[in-house]
Amino acid sequence: MNKRLLTIIVVALVLLAAAAALAWLRPSNHEPAVSDRVTIGTELSTDYSYDSAVYDRIIRTARLFLGSFPKAQQAGVAYNNADRLFGAGATIR
């Protein structure tokens, strides 16, 4: 399987997972406290050269997911929860 096709499949799976998460995490269905238990991230490794269009699509999807939360909860989901769990500036090597 070529690298581009694999990337497209991965992006499609991410989009499906994001859509399912949006439906499940919709604030009207769950208490706002859920935003203290959720964080978002990517596995965009520097070892892999993403096509710029694919990279842009991944980032747009992440921002769409973050935008589904109320403004007061977005920073927690985007990075504050991860900082609390892993420590500020944590990276995976």
PDB file of N, CA and C in Angstrom:
ATOM      1  N   MET A   1       0.858  -1.165   0.000  1.00  0.00           N
ATOM      2  CA  MET A   1       0.000   0.000   0.000  1.00  0.00           C
ATOM      3  C   MET A   1       0.907   1.232   0.000  1.00  0.00           C
ATOM      4  N   ASN A   2       0.619   2.184  -0.873  1.00  0.00           N
ATOM      5  CA  ASN A   2       1.503   3.342  -0.928  1.00  0.00           C
ATOM      6  C   ASN A   2       1.214   4.311   0.219  1.00  0.00           C
ATOM      7  N   LYS A   3       2.171   5.165   0.471  1.00  0.00           N
ATOM      8  CA  LYS A   3       2.128   6.072   1.613  1.00  0.00           C
ATOM      9  C   LYS A   3       0.940   7.031   1.547  1.00  0.00           C
ATOM     10  N   ARG A   4       0.638   7.548   0.362  1.00  0.00           N
ATOM     11  CA  ARG A   4      -0.472   8.506   0.217  1.00  0.00           C
ATOM     12  C   ARG A   4      -1.811   7.843   0.516  1.00  0.00           C
ATOM     13  N   LEU A   5      -2.038   6.630   0.005  1.00  0.00           N
ATOM     14  CA  LEU A   5      -3.288   5.921   0.258  1.00  0.00           C
ATOM     15  C   LEU A   5      -3.430   5.618   1.744  1.00  0.00           C
ATOM     16  N   LEU A   6      -2.347   5.198   2.367  1.00  0.00           N
ATOM     17  CA  LEU A   6      -2.378   4.925   3.799  1.00  0.00           C
ATOM     18  C   LEU A   6      -2.728   6.193   4.580  1.00  0.00           C
ATOM     19  N   THR A   7      -2.161   7.319   4.191  1.00  0.00           N
ATOM     20  CA  THR A   7      -2.456   8.588   4.848  1.00  0.00           C
ATOM     21  C   THR A   7      -3.923   8.950   4.693  1.00  0.00           C
ATOM     22  N   ILE A   8      -4.473   8.769   3.504  1.00  0.00           N
ATOM     23  CA  ILE A   8      -5.886   9.073   3.268  1.00  0.00           C
ATOM     24  C   ILE A   8      -6.773   8.191   4.135  1.00  0.00           C
ATOM     25  N   ILE A   9      -6.427   6.925   4.259  1.00  0.00           N
ATOM     26  CA  ILE A   9      -7.206   6.009   5.100  1.00  0.00           C
ATOM     27  C   ILE A   9      -7.143   6.451   6.559  1.00  0.00           C
ATOM     28  N   VAL A  10      -5.959   6.810   7.028  1.00  0.00           N
ATOM     29  CA  VAL A  10      -5.806   7.258   8.412  1.00  0.00           C
ATOM     30  C   VAL A  10      -6.625   8.519   8.658  1.00  0.00           C
ATOM     31  N   VAL A  11      -6.571   9.475   7.738  1.00  0.00           N
ATOM     32  CA  VAL A  11      -7.341  10.713   7.895  1.00  0.00           C
ATOM     33  C   VAL A  11      -8.833  10.411   7.918  1.00  0.00           C
ATOM     34  N   ALA A  12      -9.295   9.507   7.059  1.00  0.00           N
ATOM     35  CA  ALA A  12     -10.711   9.139   7.045  1.00  0.00           C
ATOM     36  C   ALA A  12     -11.123   8.533   8.385  1.00  0.00           C
ATOM     37  N   LEU A  13     -10.283   7.684   8.949  1.00  0.00           N
ATOM     38  CA  LEU A  13     -10.582   7.092  10.253  1.00  0.00           C
ATOM     39  C   LEU A  13     -10.603   8.143  11.355  1.00  0.00           C
ATOM     40  N   VAL A  14      -9.689   9.101  11.281  1.00  0.00           N
ATOM     41  CA  VAL A  14      -9.670  10.189  12.262  1.00  0.00           C
ATOM     42  C   VAL A  14     -10.950  11.005  12.162  1.00  0.00           C
ATOM     43  N   LEU A  15     -11.382  11.299  10.934  1.00  0.00           N
ATOM     44  CA  LEU A  15     -12.620  12.060  10.747  1.00  0.00           C
ATOM     45  C   LEU A  15     -13.820  11.304  11.304  1.00  0.00           C
ATOM     46  N   LEU A  16     -13.891  10.001  11.063  1.00  0.00           N
ATOM     47  CA  LEU A  16     -14.992   9.197  11.606  1.00  0.00           C
ATOM     48  C   LEU A  16     -14.955   9.178  13.131  1.00  0.00           C
ATOM     49  N   ALA A  17     -13.771   9.024  13.699  1.00  0.00           N
ATOM     50  CA  ALA A  17     -13.641   9.014  15.157  1.00  0.00           C
ATOM     51  C   ALA A  17     -14.029  10.368  15.745  1.00  0.00           C
ATOM     52  N   ALA A  18     -13.626  11.450  15.077  1.00  0.00           N
ATOM     53  CA  ALA A  18     -13.983  12.788  15.555  1.00  0.00           C
ATOM     54  C   ALA A  18     -15.494  12.995  15.505  1.00  0.00           C
ATOM     55  N   ALA A  19     -16.137  12.536  14.435  1.00  0.00           N
ATOM     56  CA  ALA A  19     -17.592  12.667  14.326  1.00  0.00           C
ATOM     57  C   ALA A  19     -18.290  11.890  15.437  1.00  0.00           C
ATOM     58  N   ALA A  20     -17.819  10.689  15.721  1.00  0.00           N
ATOM     59  CA  ALA A  20     -18.407   9.890  16.802  1.00  0.00           C
ATOM     60  C   ALA A  20     -18.175  10.560  18.154  1.00  0.00           C
ATOM     61  N   ALA A  21     -16.975  11.090  18.355  1.00  0.00           N
ATOM     62  CA  ALA A  21     -16.666  11.767  19.617  1.00  0.00           C
ATOM     63  C   ALA A  21     -17.520  13.014  19.788  1.00  0.00           C
ATOM     64  N   LEU A  22     -17.723  13.758  18.703  1.00  0.00           N
ATOM     65  CA  LEU A  22     -18.564  14.953  18.779  1.00  0.00           C
ATOM     66  C   LEU A  22     -19.976  14.595  19.214  1.00  0.00           C
ATOM     67  N   ALA A  23     -20.522  13.533  18.664  1.00  0.00           N
ATOM     68  CA  ALA A  23     -21.876  13.113  19.032  1.00  0.00           C
ATOM     69  C   ALA A  23     -21.919  12.664  20.487  1.00  0.00           C
ATOM     70  N   TRP A  24     -20.918  11.915  20.922  1.00  0.00           N
ATOM     71  CA  TRP A  24     -20.907  11.393  22.284  1.00  0.00           C
ATOM     72  C   TRP A  24     -20.626  12.478  23.310  1.00  0.00           C
ATOM     73  N   LEU A  25     -19.738  13.417  22.974  1.00  0.00           N
ATOM     74  CA  LEU A  25     -19.326  14.441  23.932  1.00  0.00           C
ATOM     75  C   LEU A  25     -20.159  15.711  23.865  1.00  0.00           C
ATOM     76  N   ARG A  26     -21.179  15.724  23.040  1.00  0.00           N
ATOM     77  CA  ARG A  26     -22.012  16.924  22.905  1.00  0.00           C
ATOM     78  C   ARG A  26     -22.435  17.386  24.303  1.00  0.00           C
ATOM     79  N   PRO A  27     -22.163  18.658  24.651  1.00  0.00           N
ATOM     80  CA  PRO A  27     -22.452  19.136  26.001  1.00  0.00           C
ATOM     81  C   PRO A  27     -23.895  18.893  26.447  1.00  0.00           C
ATOM     82  N   SER A  28     -24.849  18.865  25.534  1.00  0.00           N
ATOM     83  CA  SER A  28     -26.236  18.632  25.931  1.00  0.00           C
ATOM     84  C   SER A  28     -26.444  17.198  26.418  1.00  0.00           C
ATOM     85  N   ASN A  29     -25.542  16.286  26.050  1.00  0.00           N
ATOM     86  CA  ASN A  29     -25.672  14.886  26.453  1.00  0.00           C
ATOM     87  C   ASN A  29     -24.874  14.541  27.705  1.00  0.00           C
ATOM     88  N   HIS A  30     -23.896  15.359  28.052  1.00  0.00           N
ATOM     89  CA  HIS A  30     -23.010  15.048  29.172  1.00  0.00           C
ATOM     90  C   HIS A  30     -22.774  16.293  30.004  1.00  0.00           C
ATOM     91  N   GLU A  31     -22.384  16.065  31.212  1.00  0.00           N
ATOM     92  CA  GLU A  31     -22.084  17.189  32.084  1.00  0.00           C
ATOM     93  C   GLU A  31     -20.819  17.897  31.600  1.00  0.00           C
ATOM     94  N   PRO A  32     -20.731  19.215  31.841  1.00  0.00           N
ATOM     95  CA  PRO A  32     -19.536  19.962  31.416  1.00  0.00           C
ATOM     96  C   PRO A  32     -18.237  19.413  31.998  1.00  0.00           C
ATOM     97  N   ALA A  33     -18.306  18.684  33.118  1.00  0.00           N
ATOM     98  CA  ALA A  33     -17.088  18.154  33.743  1.00  0.00           C
ATOM     99  C   ALA A  33     -16.324  17.223  32.820  1.00  0.00           C
ATOM    100  N   VAL A  34     -16.989  16.699  31.799  1.00  0.00           N
ATOM    101  CA  VAL A  34     -16.313  15.811  30.849  1.00  0.00           C
ATOM    102  C   VAL A  34     -15.121  16.513  30.202  1.00  0.00           C
ATOM    103  N   SER A  35     -15.187  17.813  30.045  1.00  0.00           N
ATOM    104  CA  SER A  35     -14.082  18.526  29.398  1.00  0.00           C
ATOM    105  C   SER A  35     -12.807  18.501  30.234  1.00  0.00           C
ATOM    106  N   ASP A  36     -12.898  18.145  31.505  1.00  0.00           N
ATOM    107  CA  ASP A  36     -11.705  18.003  32.340  1.00  0.00           C
ATOM    108  C   ASP A  36     -11.035  16.651  32.145  1.00  0.00           C
ATOM    109  N   ARG A  37     -11.669  15.766  31.397  1.00  0.00           N
ATOM    110  CA  ARG A  37     -11.163  14.402  31.206  1.00  0.00           C
ATOM    111  C   ARG A  37     -10.779  14.104  29.764  1.00  0.00           C
ATOM    112  N   VAL A  38     -10.810  15.113  28.923  1.00  0.00           N
ATOM    113  CA  VAL A  38     -10.558  14.913  27.494  1.00  0.00           C
ATOM    114  C   VAL A  38      -9.411  15.808  27.065  1.00  0.00           C
ATOM    115  N   THR A  39      -8.555  15.279  26.211  1.00  0.00           N
ATOM    116  CA  THR A  39      -7.524  16.102  25.588  1.00  0.00           C
ATOM    117  C   THR A  39      -7.386  15.636  24.145  1.00  0.00           C
ATOM    118  N   ILE A  40      -6.772  16.433  23.341  1.00  0.00           N
ATOM    119  CA  ILE A  40      -6.618  16.090  21.929  1.00  0.00           C
ATOM    120  C   ILE A  40      -5.156  16.277  21.551  1.00  0.00           C
ATOM    121  N   GLY A  41      -4.696  15.463  20.640  1.00  0.00           N
ATOM    122  CA  GLY A  41      -3.327  15.583  20.166  1.00  0.00           C
ATOM    123  C   GLY A  41      -3.192  14.912  18.818  1.00  0.00           C
ATOM    124  N   THR A  42      -2.032  14.984  18.260  1.00  0.00           N
ATOM    125  CA  THR A  42      -1.769  14.339  16.979  1.00  0.00           C
ATOM    126  C   THR A  42      -0.554  13.439  17.122  1.00  0.00           C
ATOM    127  N   GLU A  43      -0.393  12.581  16.177  1.00  0.00           N
ATOM    128  CA  GLU A  43       0.803  11.745  16.111  1.00  0.00           C
ATOM    129  C   GLU A  43       1.562  12.096  14.839  1.00  0.00           C
ATOM    130  N   LEU A  44       1.708  13.370  14.600  1.00  0.00           N
ATOM    131  CA  LEU A  44       2.404  13.843  13.407  1.00  0.00           C
ATOM    132  C   LEU A  44       3.899  13.810  13.678  1.00  0.00           C
ATOM    133  N   SER A  45       4.505  12.731  13.303  1.00  0.00           N
ATOM    134  CA  SER A  45       5.919  12.516  13.547  1.00  0.00           C
ATOM    135  C   SER A  45       6.770  13.283  12.543  1.00  0.00           C
ATOM    136  N   THR A  46       7.919  13.733  13.004  1.00  0.00           N
ATOM    137  CA  THR A  46       8.854  14.392  12.092  1.00  0.00           C
ATOM    138  C   THR A  46       9.514  13.379  11.161  1.00  0.00           C
ATOM    139  N   ASP A  47       9.372  12.083  11.488  1.00  0.00           N
ATOM    140  CA  ASP A  47       9.945  11.039  10.637  1.00  0.00           C
ATOM    141  C   ASP A  47       9.124  10.799   9.377  1.00  0.00           C
ATOM    142  N   TYR A  48       7.898  11.295   9.365  1.00  0.00           N
ATOM    143  CA  TYR A  48       7.014  11.065   8.226  1.00  0.00           C
ATOM    144  C   TYR A  48       6.730  12.396   7.566  1.00  0.00           C
ATOM    145  N   SER A  49       6.858  12.442   6.280  1.00  0.00           N
ATOM    146  CA  SER A  49       6.624  13.678   5.540  1.00  0.00           C
ATOM    147  C   SER A  49       5.180  13.706   5.042  1.00  0.00           C
ATOM    148  N   TYR A  50       4.314  14.393   5.767  1.00  0.00           N
ATOM    149  CA  TYR A  50       2.914  14.489   5.369  1.00  0.00           C
ATOM    150  C   TYR A  50       2.760  15.424   4.184  1.00  0.00           C
ATOM    151  N   ASP A  51       1.890  15.060   3.292  1.00  0.00           N
ATOM    152  CA  ASP A  51       1.472  15.953   2.228  1.00  0.00           C
ATOM    153  C   ASP A  51       0.841  17.165   2.912  1.00  0.00           C
ATOM    154  N   SER A  52       1.143  18.377   2.460  1.00  0.00           N
ATOM    155  CA  SER A  52       0.644  19.571   3.147  1.00  0.00           C
ATOM    156  C   SER A  52      -0.884  19.611   3.191  1.00  0.00           C
ATOM    157  N   ALA A  53      -1.556  19.112   2.166  1.00  0.00           N
ATOM    158  CA  ALA A  53      -3.023  19.090   2.166  1.00  0.00           C
ATOM    159  C   ALA A  53      -3.548  18.140   3.239  1.00  0.00           C
ATOM    160  N   VAL A  54      -2.878  17.015   3.434  1.00  0.00           N
ATOM    161  CA  VAL A  54      -3.284  16.051   4.463  1.00  0.00           C
ATOM    162  C   VAL A  54      -3.052  16.650   5.848  1.00  0.00           C
ATOM    163  N   TYR A  55      -1.895  17.259   6.046  1.00  0.00           N
ATOM    164  CA  TYR A  55      -1.593  17.900   7.329  1.00  0.00           C
ATOM    165  C   TYR A  55      -2.643  18.965   7.645  1.00  0.00           C
ATOM    166  N   ASP A  56      -2.962  19.815   6.662  1.00  0.00           N
ATOM    167  CA  ASP A  56      -3.972  20.858   6.863  1.00  0.00           C
ATOM    168  C   ASP A  56      -5.322  20.257   7.234  1.00  0.00           C
ATOM    169  N   ARG A  57      -5.686  19.157   6.609  1.00  0.00           N
ATOM    170  CA  ARG A  57      -6.967  18.502   6.904  1.00  0.00           C
ATOM    171  C   ARG A  57      -6.978  17.967   8.335  1.00  0.00           C
ATOM    172  N   ILE A  58      -5.880  17.397   8.782  1.00  0.00           N
ATOM    173  CA  ILE A  58      -5.792  16.884  10.153  1.00  0.00           C
ATOM    174  C   ILE A  58      -5.955  18.026  11.156  1.00  0.00           C
ATOM    175  N   ILE A  59      -5.264  19.127  10.920  1.00  0.00           N
ATOM    176  CA  ILE A  59      -5.344  20.270  11.832  1.00  0.00           C
ATOM    177  C   ILE A  59      -6.739  20.880  11.810  1.00  0.00           C
ATOM    178  N   ARG A  60      -7.354  21.006  10.630  1.00  0.00           N
ATOM    179  CA  ARG A  60      -8.731  21.535  10.551  1.00  0.00           C
ATOM    180  C   ARG A  60      -9.703  20.647  11.320  1.00  0.00           C
ATOM    181  N   THR A  61      -9.524  19.333  11.229  1.00  0.00           N
ATOM    182  CA  THR A  61     -10.393  18.397  11.951  1.00  0.00           C
ATOM    183  C   THR A  61     -10.229  18.574  13.458  1.00  0.00           C
ATOM    184  N   ALA A  62      -8.996  18.710  13.915  1.00  0.00           N
ATOM    185  CA  ALA A  62      -8.752  18.924  15.348  1.00  0.00           C
ATOM    186  C   ALA A  62      -9.398  20.222  15.812  1.00  0.00           C
ATOM    187  N   ARG A  63      -9.284  21.266  15.021  1.00  0.00           N
ATOM    188  CA  ARG A  63      -9.881  22.552  15.392  1.00  0.00           C
ATOM    189  C   ARG A  63     -11.407  22.490  15.373  1.00  0.00           C
ATOM    190  N   LEU A  64     -11.974  21.733  14.445  1.00  0.00           N
ATOM    191  CA  LEU A  64     -13.423  21.540  14.407  1.00  0.00           C
ATOM    192  C   LEU A  64     -13.887  20.843  15.682  1.00  0.00           C
ATOM    193  N   PHE A  65     -13.159  19.806  16.091  1.00  0.00           N
ATOM    194  CA  PHE A  65     -13.478  19.094  17.326  1.00  0.00           C
ATOM    195  C   PHE A  65     -13.403  20.044  18.516  1.00  0.00           C
ATOM    196  N   LEU A  66     -12.322  20.818  18.617  1.00  0.00           N
ATOM    197  CA  LEU A  66     -12.182  21.768  19.727  1.00  0.00           C
ATOM    198  C   LEU A  66     -13.295  22.806  19.715  1.00  0.00           C
ATOM    199  N   GLY A  67     -13.688  23.239  18.533  1.00  0.00           N
ATOM    200  CA  GLY A  67     -14.743  24.240  18.407  1.00  0.00           C
ATOM    201  C   GLY A  67     -16.105  23.753  18.856  1.00  0.00           C
ATOM    202  N   SER A  68     -16.275  22.448  19.007  1.00  0.00           N
ATOM    203  CA  SER A  68     -17.559  21.908  19.449  1.00  0.00           C
ATOM    204  C   SER A  68     -17.766  22.096  20.951  1.00  0.00           C
ATOM    205  N   PHE A  69     -16.692  22.403  21.672  1.00  0.00           N
ATOM    206  CA  PHE A  69     -16.795  22.642  23.107  1.00  0.00           C
ATOM    207  C   PHE A  69     -17.096  24.116  23.358  1.00  0.00           C
ATOM    208  N   PRO A  70     -17.757  24.425  24.473  1.00  0.00           N
ATOM    209  CA  PRO A  70     -17.941  25.834  24.837  1.00  0.00           C
ATOM    210  C   PRO A  70     -16.581  26.514  24.976  1.00  0.00           C
ATOM    211  N   LYS A  71     -16.524  27.801  24.686  1.00  0.00           N
ATOM    212  CA  LYS A  71     -15.254  28.557  24.721  1.00  0.00           C
ATOM    213  C   LYS A  71     -14.500  28.351  26.038  1.00  0.00           C
ATOM    214  N   ALA A  72     -15.225  28.327  27.149  1.00  0.00           N
ATOM    215  CA  ALA A  72     -14.582  28.201  28.459  1.00  0.00           C
ATOM    216  C   ALA A  72     -13.880  26.858  28.642  1.00  0.00           C
ATOM    217  N   GLN A  73     -14.231  25.855  27.853  1.00  0.00           N
ATOM    218  CA  GLN A  73     -13.650  24.517  27.998  1.00  0.00           C
ATOM    219  C   GLN A  73     -12.598  24.198  26.934  1.00  0.00           C
ATOM    220  N   GLN A  74     -12.479  25.014  25.911  1.00  0.00           N
ATOM    221  CA  GLN A  74     -11.601  24.698  24.782  1.00  0.00           C
ATOM    222  C   GLN A  74     -10.131  24.615  25.169  1.00  0.00           C
ATOM    223  N   ALA A  75      -9.648  25.525  25.998  1.00  0.00           N
ATOM    224  CA  ALA A  75      -8.227  25.500  26.376  1.00  0.00           C
ATOM    225  C   ALA A  75      -7.893  24.234  27.163  1.00  0.00           C
ATOM    226  N   GLY A  76      -8.829  23.780  27.991  1.00  0.00           N
ATOM    227  CA  GLY A  76      -8.602  22.541  28.739  1.00  0.00           C
ATOM    228  C   GLY A  76      -8.427  21.361  27.810  1.00  0.00           C
ATOM    229  N   VAL A  77      -9.335  21.238  26.855  1.00  0.00           N
ATOM    230  CA  VAL A  77      -9.277  20.119  25.913  1.00  0.00           C
ATOM    231  C   VAL A  77      -8.060  20.250  25.000  1.00  0.00           C
ATOM    232  N   ALA A  78      -7.738  21.465  24.596  1.00  0.00           N
ATOM    233  CA  ALA A  78      -6.629  21.681  23.661  1.00  0.00           C
ATOM    234  C   ALA A  78      -5.272  21.380  24.291  1.00  0.00           C
ATOM    235  N   TYR A  79      -5.038  21.844  25.522  1.00  0.00           N
ATOM    236  CA  TYR A  79      -3.701  21.656  26.088  1.00  0.00           C
ATOM    237  C   TYR A  79      -3.633  21.615  27.613  1.00  0.00           C
ATOM    238  N   ASN A  80      -4.513  22.290  28.343  1.00  0.00           N
ATOM    239  CA  ASN A  80      -4.391  22.326  29.806  1.00  0.00           C
ATOM    240  C   ASN A  80      -4.519  20.947  30.444  1.00  0.00           C
ATOM    241  N   ASN A  81      -5.443  20.126  29.968  1.00  0.00           N
ATOM    242  CA  ASN A  81      -5.599  18.778  30.528  1.00  0.00           C
ATOM    243  C   ASN A  81      -4.345  17.939  30.288  1.00  0.00           C
ATOM    244  N   ALA A  82      -3.768  18.055  29.104  1.00  0.00           N
ATOM    245  CA  ALA A  82      -2.538  17.312  28.799  1.00  0.00           C
ATOM    246  C   ALA A  82      -1.391  17.788  29.687  1.00  0.00           C
ATOM    247  N   ASP A  83      -1.285  19.111  29.885  1.00  0.00           N
ATOM    248  CA  ASP A  83      -0.243  19.638  30.775  1.00  0.00           C
ATOM    249  C   ASP A  83      -0.407  19.081  32.184  1.00  0.00           C
ATOM    250  N   ARG A  84      -1.655  19.000  32.655  1.00  0.00           N
ATOM    251  CA  ARG A  84      -1.913  18.485  33.997  1.00  0.00           C
ATOM    252  C   ARG A  84      -1.548  16.994  34.090  1.00  0.00           C
ATOM    253  N   LEU A  85      -1.876  16.231  33.053  1.00  0.00           N
ATOM    254  CA  LEU A  85      -1.624  14.787  33.067  1.00  0.00           C
ATOM    255  C   LEU A  85      -0.153  14.426  32.861  1.00  0.00           C
ATOM    256  N   PHE A  86       0.485  15.084  31.897  1.00  0.00           N
ATOM    257  CA  PHE A  86       1.831  14.685  31.479  1.00  0.00           C
ATOM    258  C   PHE A  86       2.925  15.648  31.919  1.00  0.00           C
ATOM    259  N   GLY A  87       2.541  16.829  32.403  1.00  0.00           N
ATOM    260  CA  GLY A  87       3.514  17.856  32.745  1.00  0.00           C
ATOM    261  C   GLY A  87       3.715  18.795  31.569  1.00  0.00           C
ATOM    262  N   ALA A  88       3.868  20.061  31.865  1.00  0.00           N
ATOM    263  CA  ALA A  88       4.028  21.065  30.812  1.00  0.00           C
ATOM    264  C   ALA A  88       5.263  20.764  29.974  1.00  0.00           C
ATOM    265  N   GLY A  89       5.118  20.865  28.676  1.00  0.00           N
ATOM    266  CA  GLY A  89       6.238  20.666  27.770  1.00  0.00           C
ATOM    267  C   GLY A  89       6.609  19.222  27.505  1.00  0.00           C
ATOM    268  N   ALA A  90       5.769  18.281  27.945  1.00  0.00           N
ATOM    269  CA  ALA A  90       6.069  16.854  27.733  1.00  0.00           C
ATOM    270  C   ALA A  90       6.047  16.522  26.248  1.00  0.00           C
ATOM    271  N   THR A  91       6.974  15.697  25.827  1.00  0.00           N
ATOM    272  CA  THR A  91       7.013  15.227  24.440  1.00  0.00           C
ATOM    273  C   THR A  91       7.227  13.723  24.430  1.00  0.00           C
ATOM    274  N   ILE A  92       6.854  13.109  23.340  1.00  0.00           N
ATOM    275  CA  ILE A  92       7.091  11.680  23.157  1.00  0.00           C
ATOM    276  C   ILE A  92       8.246  11.537  22.190  1.00  0.00           C
ATOM    277  N   ARG A  93       9.239  10.790  22.556  1.00  0.00           N
ATOM    278  CA  ARG A  93      10.420  10.626  21.700  1.00  0.00           C
ATOM    279  C   ARG A  93      10.508   9.216  21.195  1.00  0.00           C
TER     280      ARG A  93
END
